[in-house]
PDB file of C-alpha atoms in Angstrom:
ATOM      1  CA  VAL L  24       1.861   6.014  -0.389  1.00 95.00           C
ATOM      2  CA  VAL L  25       0.608   4.673  -3.098  1.00 95.00           C
ATOM      3  CA  CYS L  26       3.810   2.913  -5.103  1.00 91.00           C
ATOM      4  CA  PRO L  27       1.939   2.241  -9.092  1.00 90.00           C
ATOM      5  CA  SER L  28       3.607   1.312 -12.018  1.00 88.00           C
ATOM      6  CA  PHE L  29       2.519   2.701 -15.855  1.00 89.00           C
ATOM      7  CA  ILE L  30      -1.380   3.762 -15.223  1.00 91.00           C
ATOM      8  CA  ASN L  31      -2.273   3.812 -18.591  1.00 90.00           C
ATOM      9  CA  THR L  32      -3.443   7.275 -18.694  1.00 88.00           C
ATOM     10  CA  GLY L  33      -1.472   8.364 -22.376  1.00 84.00           C
ATOM     11  CA  MET L  34       1.350   9.470 -19.868  1.00 86.00           C
ATOM     12  CA  PHE L  35       2.898   6.328 -20.370  1.00 85.00           C
ATOM     13  CA  GLU L  36       2.025   6.033 -24.023  1.00 87.00           C
ATOM     14  CA  GLY L  37       4.515   3.691 -25.781  1.00 88.00           C
ATOM     15  CA  VAL L  38       6.227   2.392 -22.820  1.00 88.00           C
ATOM     16  CA  LYS L  39       6.741  -1.363 -22.632  1.00 87.00           C
ATOM     17  CA  THR L  40       5.534  -3.378 -20.258  1.00 85.00           C
ATOM     18  CA  ASP L  41       5.561  -7.544 -19.476  1.00 82.00           C
ATOM     19  CA  VAL L  42       3.981  -9.764 -17.624  1.00 79.00           C
ATOM     20  CA  LEU L  43       5.193  -8.880 -14.401  1.00 80.00           C
ATOM     21  CA  PHE L  44       4.585  -4.999 -14.052  1.00 84.00           C
ATOM     22  CA  PRO L  45       1.441  -4.632 -16.529  1.00 87.00           C
ATOM     23  CA  LEU L  46      -0.097  -1.303 -18.320  1.00 90.00           C
ATOM     24  CA  ILE L  47      -2.749  -0.540 -15.175  1.00 93.00           C
ATOM     25  CA  LYS L  48      -5.620   0.881 -16.225  1.00 93.00           C
ATOM     26  CA  SER L  49      -6.614   4.048 -14.346  1.00 93.00           C
ATOM     27  CA  ASP L  50      -9.971   2.812 -13.497  1.00 95.00           C
ATOM     28  CA  ASP L  51      -8.137  -0.457 -11.295  1.00 95.00           C
ATOM     29  CA  ILE L  52      -5.820   1.881  -9.423  1.00 95.00           C
ATOM     30  CA  CYS L  53      -8.622   3.921  -8.382  1.00 96.00           C
ATOM     31  CA  ASP L  54     -10.607   1.349  -7.291  1.00 96.00           C
ATOM     32  CA  LYS L  55      -7.490  -0.204  -5.135  1.00 96.00           C
ATOM     33  CA  ILE L  56      -6.848   3.060  -4.056  1.00 97.00           C
ATOM     34  CA  VAL L  57     -10.463   3.314  -2.195  1.00 98.00           C
ATOM     35  CA  GLU L  58     -10.170  -0.013  -0.834  1.00 97.00           C
ATOM     36  CA  ALA L  59      -6.661   0.466   0.708  1.00 97.00           C
ATOM     37  CA  ILE L  60      -8.159   3.468   1.903  1.00 97.00           C
ATOM     38  CA  ARG L  61     -11.216   1.864   3.181  1.00 98.00           C
ATOM     39  CA  LYS L  62      -8.347  -0.852   4.757  1.00 98.00           C
ATOM     40  CA  ASP L  63      -6.674   1.245   6.328  1.00 98.00           C
ATOM     41  CA  GLN L  64      -3.680   0.174   4.531  1.00 97.00           C
ATOM     42  CA  HIS L  65      -0.391   2.933   4.528  1.00 96.00           C
ATOM     43  CA  MET L  66       1.501   1.384   1.593  1.00 95.00           C
ATOM     44  CA  LEU L  67      -0.478   0.299  -1.834  1.00 96.00           C
ATOM     45  CA  LEU L  68       2.266  -1.431  -3.737  1.00 94.00           C
ATOM     46  CA  VAL L  69      -0.115  -2.182  -8.124  1.00 93.00           C
ATOM     47  CA  PRO L  70       0.787  -4.559  -8.937  1.00 91.00           C
ATOM     48  CA  LYS L  71       1.206  -7.410  -6.259  1.00 89.00           C
ATOM     49  CA  SER L  72       4.849  -7.711  -8.082  1.00 87.00           C
ATOM     50  CA  LEU L  73       6.217  -5.053  -6.885  1.00 88.00           C
ATOM     51  CA  GLY L  74       6.550  -5.917  -2.990  1.00 90.00           C
ATOM     52  CA  PRO L  75       8.828  -8.883  -3.885  1.00 90.00           C
ATOM     53  CA  ALA L  76      10.590  -6.911  -6.605  1.00 87.00           C
ATOM     54  CA  LEU L  77      11.518  -4.236  -4.055  1.00 89.00           C
ATOM     55  CA  VAL L  78      12.716  -7.286  -1.205  1.00 92.00           C
ATOM     56  CA  MET L  79      15.040  -8.759  -3.860  1.00 90.00           C
ATOM     57  CA  LYS L  80      16.175  -4.761  -4.660  1.00 89.00           C
ATOM     58  CA  SER L  81      17.398  -4.550  -1.227  1.00 93.00           C
ATOM     59  CA  ILE L  82      19.173  -7.838  -0.862  1.00 96.00           C
ATOM     60  CA  ILE L  83      21.365  -8.367  -4.462  1.00 95.00           C
ATOM     61  CA  SER L  84      23.917  -6.482  -5.263  1.00 96.00           C
ATOM     62  CA  THR L  85      23.829  -3.702  -7.808  1.00 94.00           C
ATOM     63  CA  ALA L  86      25.562  -5.453 -10.338  1.00 95.00           C
ATOM     64  CA  ALA L  87      23.077  -8.480  -9.551  1.00 94.00           C
ATOM     65  CA  GLN L  88      20.074  -5.896 -10.296  1.00 92.00           C
ATOM     66  CA  LEU L  89      21.785  -4.602 -13.742  1.00 92.00           C
ATOM     67  CA  GLU L  90      22.192  -8.004 -15.207  1.00 92.00           C
ATOM     68  CA  ILE L  91      18.357  -9.152 -14.186  1.00 88.00           C
ATOM     69  CA  GLN L  92      17.125  -5.744 -15.606  1.00 86.00           C
ATOM     70  CA  SER L  93      19.198  -6.329 -19.041  1.00 88.00           C
ATOM     71  CA  LEU L  94      18.383 -10.006 -19.043  1.00 88.00           C
ATOM     72  CA  SER L  95      14.370  -9.412 -18.469  1.00 83.00           C
ATOM     73  CA  GLY L  96      15.114  -6.714 -20.751  1.00 83.00           C
ATOM     74  CA  VAL L  97      12.737  -3.965 -18.240  1.00 83.00           C
ATOM     75  CA  ASP L  98      16.174  -1.414 -19.239  1.00 83.00           C
ATOM     76  CA  HIS L  99      14.269  -1.009 -22.604  1.00 84.00           C
ATOM     77  CA  SER L 100      10.589  -0.569 -21.876  1.00 85.00           C
ATOM     78  CA  MET L 101      10.647   3.271 -21.945  1.00 86.00           C
ATOM     79  CA  ASP L 102      12.584   3.346 -25.478  1.00 87.00           C
ATOM     80  CA  THR L 103       9.365   3.269 -27.507  1.00 88.00           C
ATOM     81  CA  PHE L 104       8.159   6.394 -25.054  1.00 85.00           C
ATOM     82  CA  VAL L 105       6.116   8.837 -26.402  1.00 86.00           C
ATOM     83  CA  GLY L 106       4.370  10.376 -23.916  1.00 80.00           C
ATOM     84  CA  ARG L 107       0.884  12.114 -23.537  1.00 76.00           C
ATOM     85  CA  ARG L 108       1.370  14.912 -26.870  1.00 72.00           C
TER      86      ARG L 108
END
């Protein structure tokens, strides 16, 4: 299972990213997928910051999640999204 954040393919054109969840180069994700296959890795989280984010999501309340999203600005990451045209 491959769990990437935003990949720089044009599909996510205009999306705002930050240091924790940067826009990933397509070549980088391809390299990581090949590496994961070679290591018989069943789940690939890219970037690695997705791991702690998923753990936190499972242990904190929905209200806390919404507050963190609001404070971090992640809930506005798609405001400037235009996508591929």
